């Protein structure tokens, strides 16, 4: 596929992801001269109408959603015996990758990301489009912190009939709403529930519900209340926890009524204002599943076991593996059967006590291998290393970075838990951000793979919002994901203010700005070639710290200095030049023939006497000279005409 050109337009550069029904390539659009992501339906599905329809639906659903937080669809078509979608190529990381490397995330980062997702979902919902598969793998954060929601592959119009797609439902069980788990129609509230799961994972670094298999997880979405995030991680703001738990309400009617309402409460949390408590957990939402099927024996309950996990495709393009052939009804019946079986198993375990032949997997993350073996032995399980040690952004050398199965899963006594050990923290070069503005510094730090810890500090010599120093310093190596502390100027200490720059402003504007800064303006008029009323200088200079109510002298232009033109009529050129220069003006003396005027004297001037002009202006004085005489030549000689040109003398002040 690499190097092939689709429809004489899209040249495939390399493969960037693969999902259950499509591969995604980086391609270059030769017509518009830009890089695009080319999503190509796998050849084995190219002849199946069901998958072609789903593929087309993805393009149609997203193509009508032109929003800065939704991935843009450019084109779709059929070529090379298959179907493709051309879409915006995103430079960044999936939110899932960010959670895995940096969670728990700071509350302000959680709000920033969630707010942009809500902007996207709110726009889609107003267009009557339900995403139905909101999860961190389908959310991309680019290098500048912008969030994009992608993969509308199973999106449907809100008014469309329910479509049961087993692969899709089971593939995203961790983020599934209770009503979707029960086979009901997904609504806007379903998307908001899934976002609640994503926010829970960002805040705690853990999913609210985990289980041995997708069906077990779906049952918990319907039956079990989530553990409040504050019980898992310290420092979670109460308001943010309330927002998350409201989004995770089992009953859609108890969640937010719209993305706008959800966003409104997030803004209240960010502003430090109160939000309403989340509704109390009610088991009313379990009515559909709790009434399905009859009792199941303990022997049958132990038959619901964890299934093996295969490696996931790249996060941005993760999709459930589609199922081929046949009508969808048998698959729905199969799901119902599994739910009945799993629901019965759940009831037996919950109400009759845990089977003595099973054990619950403990959390081994962060322990050493020896500590993990001791911990597992307490519940009758074994621990083995699952593979080679791997670099980590979070855990020190020899600590466990992941385990399989995860905490909370049920295993038969004597079963084995696989763990992976940290080979040490991955390091990277720390960028030097001293002297940068806070926003620019934070972006550089996060782009380098670190977290920025901003600490304001008063300063009398560093402008507000500029980084004064950092720890560790630039160009040192530090573990990826670690915090880089930057000390940012908050301006002068209490009681001091920074002098604003008012040079170039009008007198009125300068006085107003100084008053706003709690300073007093002292106006001093000065002669200047700047327009009248403009501030040409100030003291103290801008950005210097001074005490509140200090005087700031502003020099305001009164315009250029003026001079009165003296009369030089009847003077000799020497007298005229001296008188003009004594008035602060520049003399330009011109001698020219003037009939009827006394030679050697000024007979006219420009400008005229007593006019006001700027100092340094030129005054023209015209001196009369004798008329030239004409000689009579012999008749045999051709006549010649002698013309005397005026002569001009400019005094030195003119600069000529």
XYZ file of C-alpha atoms in Angstrom:
656
model
C 0.000 0.000 0.000
C 2.918 2.383 0.732
C 3.610 4.549 -2.327
C 0.258 3.845 -3.989
C -1.833 6.757 -5.212
C -5.614 6.723 -4.744
C -7.629 8.294 -7.548
C -4.537 10.134 -8.815
C -4.678 12.313 -5.715
C -3.767 10.653 -2.407
C -0.220 9.271 -2.210
C 0.165 6.852 0.709
C 3.230 7.636 2.834
C 3.023 5.184 5.750
C 0.591 3.293 7.952
C -0.273 4.933 11.262
C -2.975 2.650 12.663
C -5.218 -0.348 12.190
C -8.651 -1.179 13.569
C -11.216 -3.909 13.302
C -12.553 -2.813 9.927
C -10.051 -0.329 8.502
C -6.438 0.687 8.243
C -5.336 4.300 8.553
C -2.493 5.779 6.529
C -0.692 9.087 6.406
C -1.147 10.308 2.830
C -0.408 13.442 0.846
C -3.210 15.171 -1.062
C -1.527 16.213 -4.309
C -4.446 18.419 -5.348
C -4.463 20.625 -2.235
C -0.862 20.102 -1.145
C -1.606 18.897 2.389
C -1.167 15.757 4.496
C -4.320 13.813 5.324
C -5.283 10.675 7.220
C -6.611 8.102 4.762
C -8.893 5.512 6.361
C -9.184 2.500 4.063
C -11.735 -0.279 4.543
C -10.037 -3.659 4.863
C -10.273 -5.628 1.630
C -12.017 -8.557 3.326
C -14.967 -6.275 4.104
C -14.995 -4.341 0.826
C -17.702 -6.631 -0.603
C -19.885 -6.771 2.510
C -22.828 -4.319 2.325
C -23.126 -4.137 6.132
C -19.590 -2.863 6.631
C -19.702 -0.628 3.577
C -22.804 0.999 5.038
C -21.131 1.482 8.418
C -18.091 2.964 6.716
C -20.229 5.359 4.701
C -22.179 6.266 7.824
C -18.983 7.337 9.568
C -18.155 9.718 6.731
C -21.707 11.058 6.566
C -22.041 11.512 10.329
C -18.806 13.455 10.756
C -18.847 15.306 7.421
C -21.828 17.337 8.571
C -20.097 18.335 11.813
C -17.867 21.309 11.075
C -16.479 22.182 14.517
C -12.963 22.971 15.801
C -13.163 20.095 18.330
C -14.321 17.448 15.831
C -11.985 15.808 13.336
C -12.739 17.172 9.888
C -13.806 14.845 7.074
C -12.532 16.016 3.682
C -13.634 13.397 1.179
C -14.761 9.823 0.691
C -14.625 7.536 -2.294
C -14.101 4.135 -3.805
C -10.807 3.081 -5.382
C -8.430 0.141 -5.667
C -11.348 -2.241 -5.017
C -12.187 -0.789 -1.599
C -13.585 2.312 0.099
C -11.733 5.168 1.804
C -12.312 8.322 3.848
C -9.937 11.299 3.653
C -9.828 13.233 6.912
C -7.820 15.724 8.915
C -4.391 14.401 9.926
C -3.892 15.041 13.640
C -0.480 15.642 15.202
C -0.754 14.664 18.850
C -1.509 11.868 21.288
C -4.661 10.046 22.262
C -6.147 10.925 25.636
C -5.751 7.237 26.543
C -1.989 7.511 26.071
C -1.897 10.667 28.210
C -3.913 8.952 30.969
C -1.638 5.910 30.922
C 1.483 8.065 31.223
C 0.410 10.933 33.476
C -2.782 10.097 35.417
C -4.050 11.164 37.833
C -4.248 14.459 35.954
C -4.545 17.875 37.567
C -8.133 19.036 37.983
C -7.595 22.122 35.801
C -6.279 19.896 32.988
C -9.284 17.566 33.397
C -11.668 20.520 33.119
C -9.796 21.940 30.116
C -9.982 18.647 28.192
C -13.559 17.816 29.232
C -14.793 21.296 28.302
C -13.543 20.899 24.739
C -15.076 17.424 24.467
C -18.383 18.881 25.655
C -18.170 21.618 23.045
C -17.833 18.897 20.394
C -20.595 16.667 21.791
C -22.933 19.608 22.313
C -22.495 20.619 18.679
C -23.075 17.045 17.468
C -26.157 16.625 19.677
C -27.663 19.849 18.348
C -27.234 18.312 14.893
C -29.096 15.222 16.219
C -25.948 13.058 16.032
C -25.112 10.715 18.939
C -21.485 9.536 19.016
C -22.177 6.280 20.992
C -18.478 5.457 21.407
C -16.973 8.235 23.554
C -13.713 6.930 25.025
C -10.170 8.301 25.457
C -8.937 6.309 22.452
C -11.258 8.437 20.289
C -10.052 11.751 21.738
C -6.860 13.339 20.417
C -4.937 16.145 22.138
C -2.642 17.946 19.723
C 0.706 19.590 20.479
C -0.980 22.903 21.314
C -3.506 21.448 23.760
C -6.467 21.443 21.359
C -8.841 18.507 21.753
C -10.434 16.686 18.815
C -13.164 14.040 19.007
C -12.771 11.433 16.279
C -14.184 8.115 15.045
C -17.894 8.563 14.429
C -17.914 5.023 12.986
C -20.941 3.909 15.025
C -22.595 7.326 15.346
C -26.290 7.465 14.524
C -28.888 10.177 14.201
C -30.766 10.574 17.469
C -34.029 9.712 15.747
C -32.670 6.553 14.098
C -33.733 3.145 15.304
C -31.506 1.159 17.638
C -28.822 -0.864 15.911
C -27.237 -3.668 17.909
C -23.625 -4.120 16.925
C -22.132 -6.747 19.177
C -18.527 -6.016 18.308
C -18.905 -2.332 19.024
C -20.728 -2.838 22.302
C -18.328 -5.407 23.689
C -15.307 -3.511 22.395
C -16.091 -0.447 24.532
C -17.667 -1.967 27.633
C -15.606 0.150 30.049
C -17.269 3.335 28.733
C -20.742 1.933 28.022
C -23.819 3.632 29.503
C -26.286 1.492 31.496
C -29.002 1.938 28.877
C -26.668 0.796 26.085
C -25.687 -2.220 28.190
C -29.376 -3.113 28.365
C -29.874 -2.802 24.605
C -31.803 0.451 24.766
C -31.444 3.352 22.352
C -28.412 5.543 22.955
C -29.205 9.221 23.552
C -27.226 12.382 24.213
C -27.284 11.377 27.903
C -25.451 8.163 26.935
C -22.571 10.179 25.465
C -22.436 12.296 28.642
C -22.270 9.142 30.786
C -19.334 7.876 28.715
C -17.605 11.240 29.173
C -18.162 10.856 32.912
C -16.235 7.565 32.749
C -13.434 9.293 30.813
C -13.241 12.088 33.414
C -13.233 9.541 36.245
C -10.272 7.837 34.579
C -8.448 11.163 34.099
C -8.934 12.133 37.754
C -8.070 8.775 39.360
C -5.992 6.935 36.756
C -8.475 4.045 37.115
C -11.711 2.966 35.468
C -14.833 3.024 37.644
C -15.768 -0.533 36.682
C -13.557 -3.496 35.821
C -14.306 -7.157 35.354
C -13.227 -10.472 33.905
C -14.993 -9.835 30.605
C -17.096 -7.202 28.813
C -20.383 -8.675 30.020
C -19.284 -8.514 33.663
C -18.249 -4.891 33.176
C -21.591 -4.055 31.537
C -23.425 -5.556 34.532
C -21.514 -3.248 36.891
C -22.457 -0.221 34.781
C -26.089 -1.157 35.384
C -25.921 -2.362 39.016
C -22.956 -0.878 40.859
C -22.305 2.680 42.076
C -18.797 3.997 41.338
C -16.370 4.583 44.190
C -16.131 8.382 44.684
C -12.841 9.612 43.165
C -11.850 11.344 46.428
C -11.651 7.917 48.096
C -9.023 6.846 45.549
C -7.009 10.048 45.040
C -6.429 12.916 47.445
C -6.976 16.508 46.411
C -9.951 15.970 44.092
C -12.101 19.139 44.331
C -15.529 18.388 45.784
C -17.240 20.245 42.960
C -15.438 18.245 40.287
C -16.341 14.982 42.031
C -19.993 16.028 42.126
C -19.940 16.763 38.395
C -18.390 13.370 37.568
C -20.805 11.424 39.779
C -23.814 13.239 38.298
C -22.609 12.290 34.818
C -22.357 8.660 36.019
C -25.930 8.491 37.330
C -27.553 5.187 36.336
C -30.821 6.868 35.387
C -30.391 9.117 32.308
C -32.967 11.520 33.752
C -30.677 12.180 36.734
C -27.698 13.112 34.549
C -27.099 16.460 32.901
C -29.870 17.331 30.468
C -27.393 18.552 27.858
C -23.720 19.106 27.162
C -24.319 22.814 27.821
C -25.599 22.091 31.367
C -22.605 19.808 31.934
C -20.233 22.525 30.711
C -21.950 25.158 32.850
C -21.207 23.161 36.030
C -17.583 22.601 34.954
C -17.201 26.364 34.573
C -18.636 26.834 38.078
C -16.056 24.394 39.462
C -13.267 26.227 37.661
C -14.469 29.526 39.142
C -14.611 28.022 42.634
C -18.405 28.233 42.862
C -20.794 25.675 44.372
C -22.413 22.929 42.279
C -25.368 20.766 43.249
C -24.639 17.366 44.840
C -24.869 14.312 42.606
C -28.071 12.247 42.928
C -27.962 9.380 45.413
C -27.346 5.949 43.879
C -30.529 4.061 43.100
C -30.837 0.468 41.889
C -33.956 1.434 39.927
C -31.896 1.489 36.732
C -31.222 -2.245 37.117
C -34.845 -3.189 36.603
C -34.322 -4.699 33.130
C -31.373 -6.915 33.978
C -32.366 -7.843 37.532
C -35.564 -9.406 36.268
C -33.974 -11.449 33.489
C -33.520 -15.170 33.913
C -33.726 -17.438 36.938
C -31.299 -18.643 39.582
C -27.985 -20.048 38.475
C -26.094 -22.678 40.414
C -22.652 -21.939 41.898
C -21.126 -24.373 39.442
C -22.610 -22.417 36.545
C -21.410 -19.159 38.079
C -17.782 -20.289 38.059
C -18.010 -20.855 34.310
C -17.954 -17.108 33.625
C -14.193 -16.634 33.403
C -11.829 -13.967 32.210
C -10.970 -14.175 28.547
C -7.472 -13.549 27.213
C -6.644 -10.104 25.853
C -4.980 -9.509 22.540
C -2.791 -6.446 21.898
C -4.831 -3.318 21.181
C -4.356 -1.344 17.969
C -3.046 2.250 18.151
C -5.355 4.281 20.421
C -6.555 6.804 17.853
C -7.977 4.162 15.573
C -9.082 1.431 18.005
C -12.248 -0.252 16.838
C -13.978 -3.446 17.810
C -13.430 -6.329 15.385
C -16.588 -6.560 13.267
C -18.599 -9.752 12.982
C -19.443 -11.068 9.520
C -22.371 -12.819 8.007
C -25.927 -13.620 9.032
C -28.671 -11.454 10.449
C -28.128 -9.466 13.608
C -30.959 -11.100 15.561
C -28.973 -14.247 16.558
C -26.226 -12.042 17.911
C -28.699 -10.109 20.048
C -30.024 -13.408 21.401
C -26.477 -14.484 22.173
C -25.828 -11.267 24.086
C -29.076 -11.691 26.038
C -28.060 -15.253 26.892
C -24.652 -14.089 28.105
C -26.246 -11.333 30.160
C -28.625 -13.826 31.771
C -25.734 -16.146 32.573
C -23.503 -13.386 33.894
C -26.366 -11.739 35.799
C -27.099 -14.983 37.571
C -23.451 -15.454 38.385
C -23.300 -11.939 39.757
C -26.351 -12.572 41.986
C -24.904 -15.806 43.373
C -21.561 -14.202 44.217
C -23.145 -11.052 45.598
C -25.809 -12.614 47.776
C -24.465 -16.087 48.658
C -20.847 -15.175 49.328
C -17.661 -15.656 47.354
C -16.844 -19.089 46.055
C -14.070 -20.550 48.198
C -12.323 -21.757 44.999
C -11.858 -18.224 43.641
C -9.709 -15.284 44.689
C -9.833 -11.601 43.912
C -6.761 -10.210 42.155
C -4.996 -7.599 44.328
C -3.456 -4.392 43.048
C 0.248 -5.066 42.464
C 1.141 -1.870 40.584
C 4.102 -0.064 42.147
C 5.317 -3.095 44.138
C 8.541 -4.970 43.538
C 8.320 -8.527 42.210
C 9.026 -10.009 45.657
C 6.442 -7.786 47.331
C 3.904 -8.735 44.651
C 4.523 -12.462 45.212
C 3.935 -12.031 48.942
C 0.763 -10.019 48.355
C -0.639 -12.547 45.856
C 0.205 -15.485 48.108
C -2.086 -14.059 50.788
C -5.098 -14.774 48.545
C -3.773 -18.019 47.081
C -2.448 -16.697 43.757
C 0.925 -16.810 42.042
C 2.927 -14.062 40.276
C 5.248 -14.444 37.292
C 6.985 -11.868 35.128
C 5.020 -11.450 31.913
C 7.842 -10.239 29.677
C 10.958 -8.135 29.413
C 11.360 -5.071 31.591
C 10.137 -1.881 29.982
C 10.815 1.830 30.351
C 8.272 3.749 32.400
C 7.287 7.373 32.734
C 5.802 6.848 36.198
C 7.487 3.996 38.078
C 11.017 3.522 39.375
C 13.288 0.665 38.361
C 12.091 -2.785 39.555
C 8.562 -1.568 40.318
C 5.594 -3.267 38.623
C 4.106 -1.051 35.898
C 1.180 -3.234 34.801
C -0.493 -6.533 35.554
C -2.757 -9.036 33.836
C -5.469 -9.556 34.974
C -6.159 -6.205 36.567
C -7.110 -5.577 40.180
C -10.542 -6.885 41.156
C -10.717 -9.736 38.641
C -11.736 -13.190 39.956
C -9.350 -16.136 39.434
C -9.365 -19.722 40.584
C -7.102 -20.346 43.559
C -3.557 -21.123 42.456
C -3.925 -19.178 39.191
C -1.146 -16.938 37.901
C -0.974 -13.172 37.601
C 1.446 -11.795 34.993
C 3.320 -8.613 35.810
C 5.672 -6.332 33.884
C 8.624 -4.680 35.622
C 9.954 -1.153 35.129
C 13.439 -0.889 33.666
C 13.600 2.638 35.053
C 12.043 5.907 34.166
C 12.472 7.105 30.616
C 14.314 10.415 30.544
C 14.323 13.405 28.228
C 16.095 16.750 27.983
C 14.466 19.526 30.012
C 13.775 22.626 27.864
C 15.153 25.966 29.033
C 12.140 28.244 29.560
C 13.667 31.041 31.649
C 12.640 34.399 30.181
C 9.594 32.971 28.370
C 5.980 33.928 29.069
C 4.129 31.454 31.306
C 1.850 30.097 28.552
C 4.778 29.609 26.175
C 6.856 27.912 28.901
C 4.076 25.510 29.922
C 3.533 24.487 26.299
C 7.264 23.837 25.766
C 7.444 21.735 28.946
C 4.382 19.646 28.087
C 5.527 19.130 24.500
C 8.806 17.750 25.871
C 6.849 15.144 27.868
C 6.922 16.790 31.302
C 4.394 18.387 33.641
C 4.634 22.087 34.429
C 4.365 23.114 38.087
C 3.743 26.875 38.000
C 4.627 28.822 41.149
C 3.931 32.581 41.214
C 6.543 34.725 42.943
C 6.681 38.491 43.508
C 9.417 40.325 41.633
C 10.479 43.941 41.293
C 12.619 43.479 38.194
C 10.863 40.799 36.097
C 7.739 41.555 34.064
C 4.492 39.882 35.096
C 3.973 36.296 33.743
C 7.642 35.882 32.755
C 9.568 32.823 33.993
C 12.369 33.865 36.361
C 13.938 30.453 37.064
C 13.185 26.738 36.848
C 13.988 23.468 38.619
C 15.621 21.430 37.190
C 17.441 23.854 34.943
C 17.314 23.627 31.168
C 19.229 20.995 29.180
C 19.411 18.557 32.127
C 17.943 15.062 31.828
C 14.814 14.275 33.843
C 12.283 11.406 33.926
C 9.538 11.799 31.321
C 6.320 12.786 33.044
C 8.065 14.386 36.007
C 7.304 17.909 37.165
C 9.340 20.903 36.063
C 8.894 23.722 38.578
C 8.819 27.189 37.029
C 8.788 30.365 39.103
C 6.713 33.007 37.345
C 6.741 36.698 38.203
C 3.487 37.886 39.751
C 4.724 41.466 39.662
C 5.879 43.711 42.493
C 5.141 42.774 46.133
C 2.015 44.031 47.900
C 1.963 47.795 48.109
C 4.031 48.183 44.976
C 2.922 48.514 41.389
C 4.586 48.345 38.006
C 4.778 51.620 36.086
C 2.851 51.302 32.818
C 4.254 52.566 29.530
C 2.350 55.720 28.519
C 4.795 57.213 25.991
C 3.007 57.875 22.695
C -0.424 58.098 24.322
C -2.490 61.261 24.572
C -2.293 63.228 27.807
C -5.814 62.149 28.812
C -5.199 58.453 28.100
C -1.880 58.512 29.980
C -3.418 60.101 33.068
C -6.251 57.551 33.057
C -3.868 54.581 32.755
C -1.666 55.858 35.577
C -4.701 56.352 37.805
C -5.789 52.775 37.033
C -2.346 51.603 38.184
C -2.795 53.597 41.450
C -0.233 56.218 40.421
C -0.420 60.039 40.148
C 0.420 61.839 36.902
C 2.508 65.011 36.977
C 2.219 66.805 33.618
C 5.143 68.821 32.242
C 4.689 70.593 28.870
C 7.696 70.474 26.534
C 8.430 71.802 23.077
C 8.580 68.928 20.630
C 8.129 68.128 16.998
C 5.569 65.510 18.095
C 1.888 66.483 17.778
C 0.515 68.644 20.539
C -0.892 66.669 23.517
C 1.201 63.490 22.985
C 3.379 62.090 25.805
C 7.000 62.143 24.612
C 8.743 60.922 27.783
C 8.026 59.613 31.277
C 9.845 59.221 34.570
C 10.151 56.640 36.133
C 10.454 54.459 33.044
C 7.940 51.745 32.190
C 7.926 48.389 34.063
C 9.861 49.713 37.068
C 8.266 48.890 40.456
C 7.226 51.840 42.617
C 5.071 52.376 45.683
C 1.372 52.936 45.151
C 0.350 56.612 44.825
C 3.821 57.582 43.578
C 4.201 60.498 41.125
C 5.013 59.738 37.508
C 6.167 62.740 35.492
C 4.906 62.753 31.919
C 6.334 65.196 29.391
C 3.546 66.305 27.058
C 4.308 67.939 23.730
C 3.092 71.504 23.395
C 3.992 71.386 19.728
C 7.029 72.834 17.948
C 8.580 76.207 19.104
C 7.397 79.191 17.037
C 9.237 82.333 15.853
C 8.123 85.726 14.422
C 9.496 86.523 10.966
C 11.377 89.875 11.125
C 11.145 92.514 8.381
C 14.335 92.684 6.286
C 13.030 94.968 3.485
C 15.532 97.657 2.524
C 18.450 95.913 4.250
C 21.631 94.714 2.641
C 21.989 90.991 2.257
C 24.439 90.848 5.185
C 22.047 92.790 7.425
C 19.083 90.658 6.307
C 20.903 87.376 7.004
C 21.954 88.529 10.469
C 18.426 89.655 11.417
C 16.780 86.425 10.175
C 19.246 84.185 12.005
C 18.860 86.173 15.240
C 15.161 85.273 15.158
C 16.023 81.518 15.083
C 15.301 81.165 11.408
C 17.356 80.214 8.345
C 18.084 82.916 5.718
C 18.042 82.156 2.032
C 19.388 85.198 0.071
C 18.646 85.422 -3.633
C 20.063 88.155 -5.897
C 18.053 88.959 -9.000
C 17.474 91.780 -11.501
C 14.699 94.056 -10.309
C 13.857 97.170 -12.268
C 13.091 100.240 -10.209
C 14.675 98.974 -6.934
C 17.910 100.136 -5.380
C 20.620 97.635 -6.161
C 22.113 95.713 -3.215
C 19.034 95.992 -1.000
C 16.247 93.516 -0.149
C 13.189 94.492 -2.111
C 10.909 91.526 -1.112
C 10.766 88.560 1.352
C 8.784 85.324 1.918
C 7.234 84.677 4.442
C 6.287 88.258 5.036
C 7.101 90.271 8.170
C 5.410 89.431 11.534
C 4.187 85.963 10.450
C 4.592 83.055 12.977
C 6.501 80.003 11.756
C 8.309 77.060 13.404
C 11.812 77.813 14.606
C 14.342 76.737 11.992
C 12.053 77.570 9.085
C 13.557 79.172 5.963
C 12.953 82.875 5.167
C 13.621 83.900 1.561
C 15.080 87.416 1.024
C 15.390 88.781 -2.521
C 18.143 91.412 -3.180
C 17.908 93.708 -6.229
C 20.921 94.040 -8.490
C 21.754 96.376 -11.377
C 20.351 95.644 -14.816
C 22.942 94.259 -17.248
C 24.148 96.705 -20.008
C 23.818 95.897 -23.733
C 26.718 96.703 -26.196
C 26.260 97.748 -29.878
C 28.343 95.487 -32.133
C 29.717 96.209 -35.583
C 27.296 95.336 -38.442
C 29.394 92.392 -39.580
C 29.252 90.725 -36.111
C 26.336 88.480 -35.109
C 24.384 89.892 -32.139
C 24.758 88.057 -28.801
C 22.447 88.169 -25.795
C 23.924 88.226 -22.311
C 21.572 86.843 -19.590
C 22.435 87.245 -15.916
C 20.983 84.384 -13.709
C 19.915 85.158 -10.118
C 22.389 83.999 -7.459
C 21.235 82.470 -4.208
C 23.030 82.353 -0.863
C 21.737 80.099 1.978
C 22.992 80.616 5.479
C 24.690 77.704 7.269
C 21.674 77.014 9.455
C 19.876 75.599 6.407
C 22.258 72.673 6.310
C 23.115 73.073 2.609
